[in-house]
Amino acid sequence: EPSFYPKDEL
Amino acid sequence: MNIFRFAGDMTHLISILVLLLKIYATKSCSGISLKTQELYALVFLTRYLDLFTDFISVYNTIMKLVFIASSLAIVWCMRMHRVVRRSYDKEIDTFRHYFLILASFLLAVLVHEKFTFQEIFWAFSIYLEALAILPQLVLLQRSGNVDNLTGQYVFFLGAYRAFYILNWIYRYFTEQHFSRWIACLSGIVQTALYADFFYYYFISWKNNAKLQLPA
């Protein structure tokens, strides 16, 4: 599963 | 959030505080690369576009605002502050950082997770952050002597990257789906750039001597 927005890291 | 991620965020925060302390206490920015600081400001401004669209947590929002504000404040101090700007090592801070911006942008247009405005700028900020330390490392190498606070600033920045890699390893094993390969690969490149600096930092620490980088 790709990590599109939202990103949870800074 | 795991302990590695938190430790990474905290060392990142400490590095910024150390830099602000150095500038505030000594009224000097000698040994600090304005190019690197400008790149970081650009990194945060382009990565945190999601402040307007997505909410993750109060923690994330506050940290994002702190990173944007502190990076802009540092750039402002080095360019505009009457006293601080005089100590800027302009003659040796000559790294052509525009090329890093251009290369990161081209790479982001070519390699991204999704062809959207936010995703391309997110990828751009990740690539640019990986390279942003280069002008700083080149400046330290050229000046040879590294004062205590500058050395600690770069050390904490490197520690932040190292903790983030541990965080990804942890997440890889604890989360079902983890595919943040753009961030991971760039993060590994970024951390590798610090290897040389870390080597000399630990030698000076072990010998209890002043940090010196070979020319």
JSON list of C-alpha atoms in Angstrom, two decimals:
[
{"chain": "A", "resi": 1, "resn": "GLU", "atom": "CA", "xyz": [0.00, 0.00, 0.00]},
{"chain": "A", "resi": 2, "resn": "PRO", "atom": "CA", "xyz": [1.66, 3.25, -1.10]},
{"chain": "A", "resi": 3, "resn": "SER", "atom": "CA", "xyz": [2.02, 6.11, 1.33]},
{"chain": "A", "resi": 4, "resn": "PHE", "atom": "CA", "xyz": [0.30, 9.05, -0.34]},
{"chain": "A", "resi": 5, "resn": "TYR", "atom": "CA", "xyz": [-0.79, 12.05, 1.67]},
{"chain": "A", "resi": 6, "resn": "PRO", "atom": "CA", "xyz": [-1.15, 12.40, 4.59]},
{"chain": "A", "resi": 7, "resn": "LYS", "atom": "CA", "xyz": [2.47, 11.75, 5.64]},
{"chain": "A", "resi": 8, "resn": "ASP", "atom": "CA", "xyz": [2.83, 11.04, 9.34]},
{"chain": "A", "resi": 9, "resn": "GLU", "atom": "CA", "xyz": [6.57, 11.74, 9.70]},
{"chain": "A", "resi": 10, "resn": "LEU", "atom": "CA", "xyz": [8.30, 15.09, 9.88]},
{"chain": "B", "resi": 1, "resn": "MET", "atom": "CA", "xyz": [5.09, 7.01, 17.25]},
{"chain": "B", "resi": 2, "resn": "ASN", "atom": "CA", "xyz": [7.99, 4.88, 18.39]},
{"chain": "B", "resi": 3, "resn": "ILE", "atom": "CA", "xyz": [10.94, 5.80, 20.57]},
{"chain": "B", "resi": 4, "resn": "PHE", "atom": "CA", "xyz": [13.37, 6.05, 17.63]},
{"chain": "B", "resi": 5, "resn": "ARG", "atom": "CA", "xyz": [11.20, 8.49, 15.76]},
{"chain": "B", "resi": 6, "resn": "PHE", "atom": "CA", "xyz": [10.78, 10.59, 18.92]},
{"chain": "B", "resi": 7, "resn": "ALA", "atom": "CA", "xyz": [14.53, 10.51, 19.62]},
{"chain": "B", "resi": 8, "resn": "GLY", "atom": "CA", "xyz": [15.11, 11.57, 16.00]},
{"chain": "B", "resi": 9, "resn": "ASP", "atom": "CA", "xyz": [12.72, 14.50, 16.30]},
{"chain": "B", "resi": 10, "resn": "MET", "atom": "CA", "xyz": [14.28, 15.55, 19.59]},
{"chain": "B", "resi": 11, "resn": "THR", "atom": "CA", "xyz": [17.87, 15.45, 18.31]},
{"chain": "B", "resi": 12, "resn": "HIS", "atom": "CA", "xyz": [16.68, 17.47, 15.31]},
{"chain": "B", "resi": 13, "resn": "LEU", "atom": "CA", "xyz": [15.14, 20.00, 17.67]},
{"chain": "B", "resi": 14, "resn": "ILE", "atom": "CA", "xyz": [18.29, 20.06, 19.82]},
{"chain": "B", "resi": 15, "resn": "SER", "atom": "CA", "xyz": [20.46, 20.69, 16.74]},
{"chain": "B", "resi": 16, "resn": "ILE", "atom": "CA", "xyz": [18.36, 23.75, 15.90]},
{"chain": "B", "resi": 17, "resn": "LEU", "atom": "CA", "xyz": [18.49, 24.97, 19.51]},
{"chain": "B", "resi": 18, "resn": "VAL", "atom": "CA", "xyz": [22.28, 24.52, 19.55]},
{"chain": "B", "resi": 19, "resn": "LEU", "atom": "CA", "xyz": [22.55, 26.58, 16.37]},
{"chain": "B", "resi": 20, "resn": "LEU", "atom": "CA", "xyz": [20.26, 29.31, 17.71]},
{"chain": "B", "resi": 21, "resn": "LEU", "atom": "CA", "xyz": [22.24, 29.29, 20.98]},
{"chain": "B", "resi": 22, "resn": "LYS", "atom": "CA", "xyz": [25.51, 29.68, 19.10]},
{"chain": "B", "resi": 23, "resn": "ILE", "atom": "CA", "xyz": [24.18, 32.61, 17.07]},
{"chain": "B", "resi": 24, "resn": "TYR", "atom": "CA", "xyz": [22.48, 34.24, 20.06]},
{"chain": "B", "resi": 25, "resn": "ALA", "atom": "CA", "xyz": [25.26, 33.75, 22.61]},
{"chain": "B", "resi": 26, "resn": "THR", "atom": "CA", "xyz": [28.26, 34.52, 20.42]},
{"chain": "B", "resi": 27, "resn": "LYS", "atom": "CA", "xyz": [26.50, 36.91, 18.01]},
{"chain": "B", "resi": 28, "resn": "SER", "atom": "CA", "xyz": [28.42, 35.04, 15.36]},
{"chain": "B", "resi": 29, "resn": "CYS", "atom": "CA", "xyz": [27.58, 32.59, 12.62]},
{"chain": "B", "resi": 30, "resn": "SER", "atom": "CA", "xyz": [31.14, 31.73, 11.63]},
{"chain": "B", "resi": 31, "resn": "GLY", "atom": "CA", "xyz": [31.43, 28.16, 10.48]},
{"chain": "B", "resi": 32, "resn": "ILE", "atom": "CA", "xyz": [27.74, 28.01, 9.55]},
{"chain": "B", "resi": 33, "resn": "SER", "atom": "CA", "xyz": [26.77, 27.71, 5.91]},
{"chain": "B", "resi": 34, "resn": "LEU", "atom": "CA", "xyz": [24.02, 30.11, 4.86]},
{"chain": "B", "resi": 35, "resn": "LYS", "atom": "CA", "xyz": [23.51, 27.95, 1.77]},
{"chain": "B", "resi": 36, "resn": "THR", "atom": "CA", "xyz": [22.64, 24.92, 3.91]},
{"chain": "B", "resi": 37, "resn": "GLN", "atom": "CA", "xyz": [20.31, 27.02, 6.08]},
{"chain": "B", "resi": 38, "resn": "GLU", "atom": "CA", "xyz": [18.51, 28.38, 3.01]},
{"chain": "B", "resi": 39, "resn": "LEU", "atom": "CA", "xyz": [18.11, 24.86, 1.66]},
{"chain": "B", "resi": 40, "resn": "TYR", "atom": "CA", "xyz": [16.60, 23.69, 4.97]},
{"chain": "B", "resi": 41, "resn": "ALA", "atom": "CA", "xyz": [14.14, 26.60, 4.94]},
{"chain": "B", "resi": 42, "resn": "LEU", "atom": "CA", "xyz": [13.11, 25.57, 1.43]},
{"chain": "B", "resi": 43, "resn": "VAL", "atom": "CA", "xyz": [12.88, 21.90, 2.52]},
{"chain": "B", "resi": 44, "resn": "PHE", "atom": "CA", "xyz": [10.46, 22.71, 5.34]},
{"chain": "B", "resi": 45, "resn": "LEU", "atom": "CA", "xyz": [8.39, 25.17, 3.32]},
{"chain": "B", "resi": 46, "resn": "THR", "atom": "CA", "xyz": [7.84, 22.66, 0.51]},
{"chain": "B", "resi": 47, "resn": "ARG", "atom": "CA", "xyz": [7.36, 19.58, 2.68]},
{"chain": "B", "resi": 48, "resn": "TYR", "atom": "CA", "xyz": [4.86, 21.05, 5.10]},
{"chain": "B", "resi": 49, "resn": "LEU", "atom": "CA", "xyz": [2.41, 22.28, 2.46]},
{"chain": "B", "resi": 50, "resn": "ASP", "atom": "CA", "xyz": [0.16, 19.68, 4.08]},
{"chain": "B", "resi": 51, "resn": "LEU", "atom": "CA", "xyz": [-0.29, 21.99, 7.07]},
{"chain": "B", "resi": 52, "resn": "PHE", "atom": "CA", "xyz": [-3.15, 23.45, 5.05]},
{"chain": "B", "resi": 53, "resn": "THR", "atom": "CA", "xyz": [-4.70, 20.17, 3.93]},
{"chain": "B", "resi": 54, "resn": "ASP", "atom": "CA", "xyz": [-4.05, 17.35, 6.41]},
{"chain": "B", "resi": 55, "resn": "PHE", "atom": "CA", "xyz": [-4.04, 17.08, 10.16]},
{"chain": "B", "resi": 56, "resn": "ILE", "atom": "CA", "xyz": [-2.01, 14.28, 11.79]},
{"chain": "B", "resi": 57, "resn": "SER", "atom": "CA", "xyz": [-1.57, 15.39, 15.40]},
{"chain": "B", "resi": 58, "resn": "VAL", "atom": "CA", "xyz": [-0.98, 18.47, 17.50]},
{"chain": "B", "resi": 59, "resn": "TYR", "atom": "CA", "xyz": [2.60, 17.26, 17.97]},
{"chain": "B", "resi": 60, "resn": "ASN", "atom": "CA", "xyz": [3.22, 17.10, 14.20]},
{"chain": "B", "resi": 61, "resn": "THR", "atom": "CA", "xyz": [1.66, 20.49, 13.56]},
{"chain": "B", "resi": 62, "resn": "ILE", "atom": "CA", "xyz": [3.66, 22.21, 16.30]},
{"chain": "B", "resi": 63, "resn": "MET", "atom": "CA", "xyz": [6.94, 20.60, 15.19]},
{"chain": "B", "resi": 64, "resn": "LYS", "atom": "CA", "xyz": [6.31, 21.61, 11.58]},
{"chain": "B", "resi": 65, "resn": "LEU", "atom": "CA", "xyz": [5.66, 25.21, 12.58]},
{"chain": "B", "resi": 66, "resn": "VAL", "atom": "CA", "xyz": [8.77, 25.21, 14.80]},
{"chain": "B", "resi": 67, "resn": "PHE", "atom": "CA", "xyz": [10.96, 23.88, 11.98]},
{"chain": "B", "resi": 68, "resn": "ILE", "atom": "CA", "xyz": [9.63, 26.43, 9.47]},
{"chain": "B", "resi": 69, "resn": "ALA", "atom": "CA", "xyz": [9.91, 29.36, 11.89]},
{"chain": "B", "resi": 70, "resn": "SER", "atom": "CA", "xyz": [13.38, 28.47, 13.21]},
{"chain": "B", "resi": 71, "resn": "SER", "atom": "CA", "xyz": [14.86, 27.88, 9.75]},
{"chain": "B", "resi": 72, "resn": "LEU", "atom": "CA", "xyz": [13.50, 31.21, 8.50]},
{"chain": "B", "resi": 73, "resn": "ALA", "atom": "CA", "xyz": [14.76, 32.96, 11.65]},
{"chain": "B", "resi": 74, "resn": "ILE", "atom": "CA", "xyz": [18.27, 31.58, 11.14]},
{"chain": "B", "resi": 75, "resn": "VAL", "atom": "CA", "xyz": [18.36, 32.67, 7.49]},
{"chain": "B", "resi": 76, "resn": "TRP", "atom": "CA", "xyz": [17.06, 36.09, 8.50]},
{"chain": "B", "resi": 77, "resn": "CYS", "atom": "CA", "xyz": [19.76, 36.44, 11.20]},
{"chain": "B", "resi": 78, "resn": "MET", "atom": "CA", "xyz": [22.59, 35.44, 8.88]},
{"chain": "B", "resi": 79, "resn": "ARG", "atom": "CA", "xyz": [21.44, 37.78, 6.09]},
{"chain": "B", "resi": 80, "resn": "MET", "atom": "CA", "xyz": [19.96, 40.74, 7.94]},
{"chain": "B", "resi": 81, "resn": "HIS", "atom": "CA", "xyz": [21.20, 40.94, 11.52]},
{"chain": "B", "resi": 82, "resn": "ARG", "atom": "CA", "xyz": [23.58, 43.88, 11.79]},
{"chain": "B", "resi": 83, "resn": "VAL", "atom": "CA", "xyz": [26.16, 42.09, 13.95]},
{"chain": "B", "resi": 84, "resn": "VAL", "atom": "CA", "xyz": [25.67, 38.42, 13.09]},
{"chain": "B", "resi": 85, "resn": "ARG", "atom": "CA", "xyz": [25.97, 38.80, 9.34]},
{"chain": "B", "resi": 86, "resn": "ARG", "atom": "CA", "xyz": [29.48, 40.29, 9.66]},
{"chain": "B", "resi": 87, "resn": "SER", "atom": "CA", "xyz": [30.84, 36.95, 10.92]},
{"chain": "B", "resi": 88, "resn": "TYR", "atom": "CA", "xyz": [29.45, 34.97, 7.99]},
{"chain": "B", "resi": 89, "resn": "ASP", "atom": "CA", "xyz": [32.23, 33.13, 6.11]},
{"chain": "B", "resi": 90, "resn": "LYS", "atom": "CA", "xyz": [31.06, 34.35, 2.74]},
{"chain": "B", "resi": 91, "resn": "GLU", "atom": "CA", "xyz": [34.31, 33.69, 0.89]},
{"chain": "B", "resi": 92, "resn": "ILE", "atom": "CA", "xyz": [34.43, 29.98, 1.71]},
{"chain": "B", "resi": 93, "resn": "ASP", "atom": "CA", "xyz": [30.69, 29.30, 1.59]},
{"chain": "B", "resi": 94, "resn": "THR", "atom": "CA", "xyz": [30.70, 29.11, -2.19]},
{"chain": "B", "resi": 95, "resn": "PHE", "atom": "CA", "xyz": [28.95, 25.80, -2.81]},
{"chain": "B", "resi": 96, "resn": "ARG", "atom": "CA", "xyz": [26.61, 26.17, -5.79]},
{"chain": "B", "resi": 97, "resn": "HIS", "atom": "CA", "xyz": [23.46, 25.20, -3.97]},
{"chain": "B", "resi": 98, "resn": "TYR", "atom": "CA", "xyz": [21.23, 26.15, -6.91]},
{"chain": "B", "resi": 99, "resn": "PHE", "atom": "CA", "xyz": [22.39, 22.98, -8.61]},
{"chain": "B", "resi": 100, "resn": "LEU", "atom": "CA", "xyz": [21.16, 20.93, -5.66]},
{"chain": "B", "resi": 101, "resn": "ILE", "atom": "CA", "xyz": [17.75, 22.60, -5.92]},
{"chain": "B", "resi": 102, "resn": "LEU", "atom": "CA", "xyz": [17.60, 22.00, -9.66]},
{"chain": "B", "resi": 103, "resn": "ALA", "atom": "CA", "xyz": [18.73, 18.37, -9.41]},
{"chain": "B", "resi": 104, "resn": "SER", "atom": "CA", "xyz": [16.27, 17.64, -6.58]},
{"chain": "B", "resi": 105, "resn": "PHE", "atom": "CA", "xyz": [13.43, 19.21, -8.51]},
{"chain": "B", "resi": 106, "resn": "LEU", "atom": "CA", "xyz": [14.19, 17.27, -11.70]},
{"chain": "B", "resi": 107, "resn": "LEU", "atom": "CA", "xyz": [14.43, 14.05, -9.69]},
{"chain": "B", "resi": 108, "resn": "ALA", "atom": "CA", "xyz": [11.13, 14.82, -7.97]},
{"chain": "B", "resi": 109, "resn": "VAL", "atom": "CA", "xyz": [9.41, 15.36, -11.33]},
{"chain": "B", "resi": 110, "resn": "LEU", "atom": "CA", "xyz": [10.77, 12.02, -12.52]},
{"chain": "B", "resi": 111, "resn": "VAL", "atom": "CA", "xyz": [10.52, 9.97, -9.31]},
{"chain": "B", "resi": 112, "resn": "HIS", "atom": "CA", "xyz": [7.50, 10.51, -7.06]},
{"chain": "B", "resi": 113, "resn": "GLU", "atom": "CA", "xyz": [4.71, 8.49, -5.54]},
{"chain": "B", "resi": 114, "resn": "LYS", "atom": "CA", "xyz": [1.91, 10.23, -7.35]},
{"chain": "B", "resi": 115, "resn": "PHE", "atom": "CA", "xyz": [1.81, 12.99, -9.96]},
{"chain": "B", "resi": 116, "resn": "THR", "atom": "CA", "xyz": [0.22, 15.69, -7.83]},
{"chain": "B", "resi": 117, "resn": "PHE", "atom": "CA", "xyz": [1.42, 19.10, -6.73]},
{"chain": "B", "resi": 118, "resn": "GLN", "atom": "CA", "xyz": [1.84, 18.03, -3.09]},
{"chain": "B", "resi": 119, "resn": "GLU", "atom": "CA", "xyz": [3.50, 14.70, -3.81]},
{"chain": "B", "resi": 120, "resn": "ILE", "atom": "CA", "xyz": [6.05, 16.23, -6.19]},
{"chain": "B", "resi": 121, "resn": "PHE", "atom": "CA", "xyz": [6.96, 18.93, -3.68]},
{"chain": "B", "resi": 122, "resn": "TRP", "atom": "CA", "xyz": [7.10, 16.32, -0.93]},
{"chain": "B", "resi": 123, "resn": "ALA", "atom": "CA", "xyz": [9.54, 14.21, -2.98]},
{"chain": "B", "resi": 124, "resn": "PHE", "atom": "CA", "xyz": [11.51, 17.39, -3.83]},
{"chain": "B", "resi": 125, "resn": "SER", "atom": "CA", "xyz": [11.86, 18.25, -0.14]},
{"chain": "B", "resi": 126, "resn": "ILE", "atom": "CA", "xyz": [13.03, 14.72, 0.67]},
{"chain": "B", "resi": 127, "resn": "TYR", "atom": "CA", "xyz": [15.71, 14.77, -2.04]},
{"chain": "B", "resi": 128, "resn": "LEU", "atom": "CA", "xyz": [16.79, 18.28, -1.17]},
{"chain": "B", "resi": 129, "resn": "GLU", "atom": "CA", "xyz": [17.07, 17.49, 2.54]},
{"chain": "B", "resi": 130, "resn": "ALA", "atom": "CA", "xyz": [19.35, 14.56, 1.70]},
{"chain": "B", "resi": 131, "resn": "LEU", "atom": "CA", "xyz": [21.77, 16.92, -0.05]},
{"chain": "B", "resi": 132, "resn": "ALA", "atom": "CA", "xyz": [21.26, 20.10, 1.99]},
{"chain": "B", "resi": 133, "resn": "ILE", "atom": "CA", "xyz": [24.09, 19.36, 4.46]},
{"chain": "B", "resi": 134, "resn": "LEU", "atom": "CA", "xyz": [26.71, 19.34, 1.67]},
{"chain": "B", "resi": 135, "resn": "PRO", "atom": "CA", "xyz": [27.49, 23.11, 1.68]},
{"chain": "B", "resi": 136, "resn": "GLN", "atom": "CA", "xyz": [27.87, 22.90, 5.48]},
{"chain": "B", "resi": 137, "resn": "LEU", "atom": "CA", "xyz": [30.24, 19.94, 5.33]},
{"chain": "B", "resi": 138, "resn": "VAL", "atom": "CA", "xyz": [32.29, 21.59, 2.57]},
{"chain": "B", "resi": 139, "resn": "LEU", "atom": "CA", "xyz": [32.51, 24.80, 4.60]},
{"chain": "B", "resi": 140, "resn": "LEU", "atom": "CA", "xyz": [33.73, 22.92, 7.69]},
{"chain": "B", "resi": 141, "resn": "GLN", "atom": "CA", "xyz": [36.27, 21.05, 5.61]},
{"chain": "B", "resi": 142, "resn": "ARG", "atom": "CA", "xyz": [37.56, 24.30, 4.12]},
{"chain": "B", "resi": 143, "resn": "SER", "atom": "CA", "xyz": [37.82, 26.15, 7.41]},
{"chain": "B", "resi": 144, "resn": "GLY", "atom": "CA", "xyz": [39.48, 23.16, 9.10]},
{"chain": "B", "resi": 145, "resn": "ASN", "atom": "CA", "xyz": [38.76, 24.30, 12.65]},
{"chain": "B", "resi": 146, "resn": "VAL", "atom": "CA", "xyz": [35.31, 23.60, 13.95]},
{"chain": "B", "resi": 147, "resn": "ASP", "atom": "CA", "xyz": [34.14, 25.38, 17.08]},
{"chain": "B", "resi": 148, "resn": "ASN", "atom": "CA", "xyz": [32.34, 23.36, 19.76]},
{"chain": "B", "resi": 149, "resn": "LEU", "atom": "CA", "xyz": [28.79, 24.48, 19.11]},
{"chain": "B", "resi": 150, "resn": "THR", "atom": "CA", "xyz": [29.09, 24.12, 15.33]},
{"chain": "B", "resi": 151, "resn": "GLY", "atom": "CA", "xyz": [30.48, 20.61, 15.78]},
{"chain": "B", "resi": 152, "resn": "GLN", "atom": "CA", "xyz": [27.62, 19.72, 18.11]},
{"chain": "B", "resi": 153, "resn": "TYR", "atom": "CA", "xyz": [25.09, 21.22, 15.70]},
{"chain": "B", "resi": 154, "resn": "VAL", "atom": "CA", "xyz": [26.24, 18.94, 12.88]},
{"chain": "B", "resi": 155, "resn": "PHE", "atom": "CA", "xyz": [26.54, 15.98, 15.25]},
{"chain": "B", "resi": 156, "resn": "PHE", "atom": "CA", "xyz": [22.91, 16.31, 16.42]},
{"chain": "B", "resi": 157, "resn": "LEU", "atom": "CA", "xyz": [21.71, 16.72, 12.83]},
{"chain": "B", "resi": 158, "resn": "GLY", "atom": "CA", "xyz": [23.47, 13.48, 11.93]},
{"chain": "B", "resi": 159, "resn": "ALA", "atom": "CA", "xyz": [22.07, 11.75, 15.01]},
{"chain": "B", "resi": 160, "resn": "TYR", "atom": "CA", "xyz": [18.58, 12.80, 13.92]},
{"chain": "B", "resi": 161, "resn": "ARG", "atom": "CA", "xyz": [19.09, 11.01, 10.61]},
{"chain": "B", "resi": 162, "resn": "ALA", "atom": "CA", "xyz": [20.48, 7.90, 12.27]},
{"chain": "B", "resi": 163, "resn": "PHE", "atom": "CA", "xyz": [17.45, 7.68, 14.60]},
{"chain": "B", "resi": 164, "resn": "TYR", "atom": "CA", "xyz": [15.12, 8.02, 11.63]},
{"chain": "B", "resi": 165, "resn": "ILE", "atom": "CA", "xyz": [16.71, 5.01, 9.98]},
{"chain": "B", "resi": 166, "resn": "LEU", "atom": "CA", "xyz": [16.20, 3.00, 13.18]},
{"chain": "B", "resi": 167, "resn": "ASN", "atom": "CA", "xyz": [12.59, 4.26, 13.16]},
{"chain": "B", "resi": 168, "resn": "TRP", "atom": "CA", "xyz": [12.06, 2.93, 9.62]},
{"chain": "B", "resi": 169, "resn": "ILE", "atom": "CA", "xyz": [13.58, -0.43, 10.50]},
{"chain": "B", "resi": 170, "resn": "TYR", "atom": "CA", "xyz": [11.28, -0.61, 13.52]},
{"chain": "B", "resi": 171, "resn": "ARG", "atom": "CA", "xyz": [8.24, 0.37, 11.45]},
{"chain": "B", "resi": 172, "resn": "TYR", "atom": "CA", "xyz": [9.16, -2.11, 8.75]},
{"chain": "B", "resi": 173, "resn": "PHE", "atom": "CA", "xyz": [8.91, -4.95, 11.27]},
{"chain": "B", "resi": 174, "resn": "THR", "atom": "CA", "xyz": [5.93, -3.66, 13.26]},
{"chain": "B", "resi": 175, "resn": "GLU", "atom": "CA", "xyz": [3.63, -2.31, 10.54]},
{"chain": "B", "resi": 176, "resn": "GLN", "atom": "CA", "xyz": [1.87, -4.47, 7.99]},
{"chain": "B", "resi": 177, "resn": "HIS", "atom": "CA", "xyz": [2.32, -2.22, 4.99]},
{"chain": "B", "resi": 178, "resn": "PHE", "atom": "CA", "xyz": [5.34, -0.02, 4.92]},
{"chain": "B", "resi": 179, "resn": "SER", "atom": "CA", "xyz": [6.52, 1.34, 1.61]},
{"chain": "B", "resi": 180, "resn": "ARG", "atom": "CA", "xyz": [8.09, 4.71, 2.02]},
{"chain": "B", "resi": 181, "resn": "TRP", "atom": "CA", "xyz": [11.02, 3.86, -0.12]},
{"chain": "B", "resi": 182, "resn": "ILE", "atom": "CA", "xyz": [11.65, 7.39, -1.46]},
{"chain": "B", "resi": 183, "resn": "ALA", "atom": "CA", "xyz": [12.12, 8.66, 2.09]},
{"chain": "B", "resi": 184, "resn": "CYS", "atom": "CA", "xyz": [14.13, 5.60, 3.17]},
{"chain": "B", "resi": 185, "resn": "LEU", "atom": "CA", "xyz": [16.59, 5.58, 0.28]},
{"chain": "B", "resi": 186, "resn": "SER", "atom": "CA", "xyz": [17.12, 9.35, 0.48]},
{"chain": "B", "resi": 187, "resn": "GLY", "atom": "CA", "xyz": [17.50, 9.05, 4.24]},
{"chain": "B", "resi": 188, "resn": "ILE", "atom": "CA", "xyz": [20.20, 6.44, 3.87]},
{"chain": "B", "resi": 189, "resn": "VAL", "atom": "CA", "xyz": [22.08, 8.65, 1.37]},
{"chain": "B", "resi": 190, "resn": "GLN", "atom": "CA", "xyz": [21.69, 11.60, 3.71]},
{"chain": "B", "resi": 191, "resn": "THR", "atom": "CA", "xyz": [23.03, 9.69, 6.71]},
{"chain": "B", "resi": 192, "resn": "ALA", "atom": "CA", "xyz": [25.95, 8.30, 4.70]},
{"chain": "B", "resi": 193, "resn": "LEU", "atom": "CA", "xyz": [27.07, 11.87, 3.98]},
{"chain": "B", "resi": 194, "resn": "TYR", "atom": "CA", "xyz": [27.70, 12.29, 7.71]},
{"chain": "B", "resi": 195, "resn": "ALA", "atom": "CA", "xyz": [29.90, 9.20, 8.00]},
{"chain": "B", "resi": 196, "resn": "ASP", "atom": "CA", "xyz": [33.15, 11.09, 7.48]},
{"chain": "B", "resi": 197, "resn": "PHE", "atom": "CA", "xyz": [32.16, 13.84, 9.91]},
{"chain": "B", "resi": 198, "resn": "PHE", "atom": "CA", "xyz": [31.10, 11.30, 12.55]},
{"chain": "B", "resi": 199, "resn": "TYR", "atom": "CA", "xyz": [34.43, 9.52, 12.23]},
{"chain": "B", "resi": 200, "resn": "TYR", "atom": "CA", "xyz": [36.41, 12.68, 13.07]},
{"chain": "B", "resi": 201, "resn": "TYR", "atom": "CA", "xyz": [33.88, 13.76, 15.68]},
{"chain": "B", "resi": 202, "resn": "PHE", "atom": "CA", "xyz": [34.34, 10.52, 17.62]},
{"chain": "B", "resi": 203, "resn": "ILE", "atom": "CA", "xyz": [38.11, 10.63, 17.31]},
{"chain": "B", "resi": 204, "resn": "SER", "atom": "CA", "xyz": [38.20, 14.14, 18.75]},
{"chain": "B", "resi": 205, "resn": "TRP", "atom": "CA", "xyz": [35.74, 13.10, 21.47]},
{"chain": "B", "resi": 206, "resn": "LYS", "atom": "CA", "xyz": [37.81, 10.01, 22.36]},
{"chain": "B", "resi": 207, "resn": "ASN", "atom": "CA", "xyz": [41.02, 12.02, 22.53]},
{"chain": "B", "resi": 208, "resn": "ASN", "atom": "CA", "xyz": [39.24, 14.85, 24.28]},
{"chain": "B", "resi": 209, "resn": "ALA", "atom": "CA", "xyz": [40.65, 17.16, 21.64]},
{"chain": "B", "resi": 210, "resn": "LYS", "atom": "CA", "xyz": [39.24, 19.97, 19.52]},
{"chain": "B", "resi": 211, "resn": "LEU", "atom": "CA", "xyz": [37.43, 18.77, 16.43]},
{"chain": "B", "resi": 212, "resn": "GLN", "atom": "CA", "xyz": [39.57, 19.20, 13.33]},
{"chain": "B", "resi": 213, "resn": "LEU", "atom": "CA", "xyz": [38.76, 18.03, 9.85]},
{"chain": "B", "resi": 214, "resn": "PRO", "atom": "CA", "xyz": [41.56, 17.11, 7.45]},
{"chain": "B", "resi": 215, "resn": "ALA", "atom": "CA", "xyz": [41.96, 19.48, 4.51]}
]
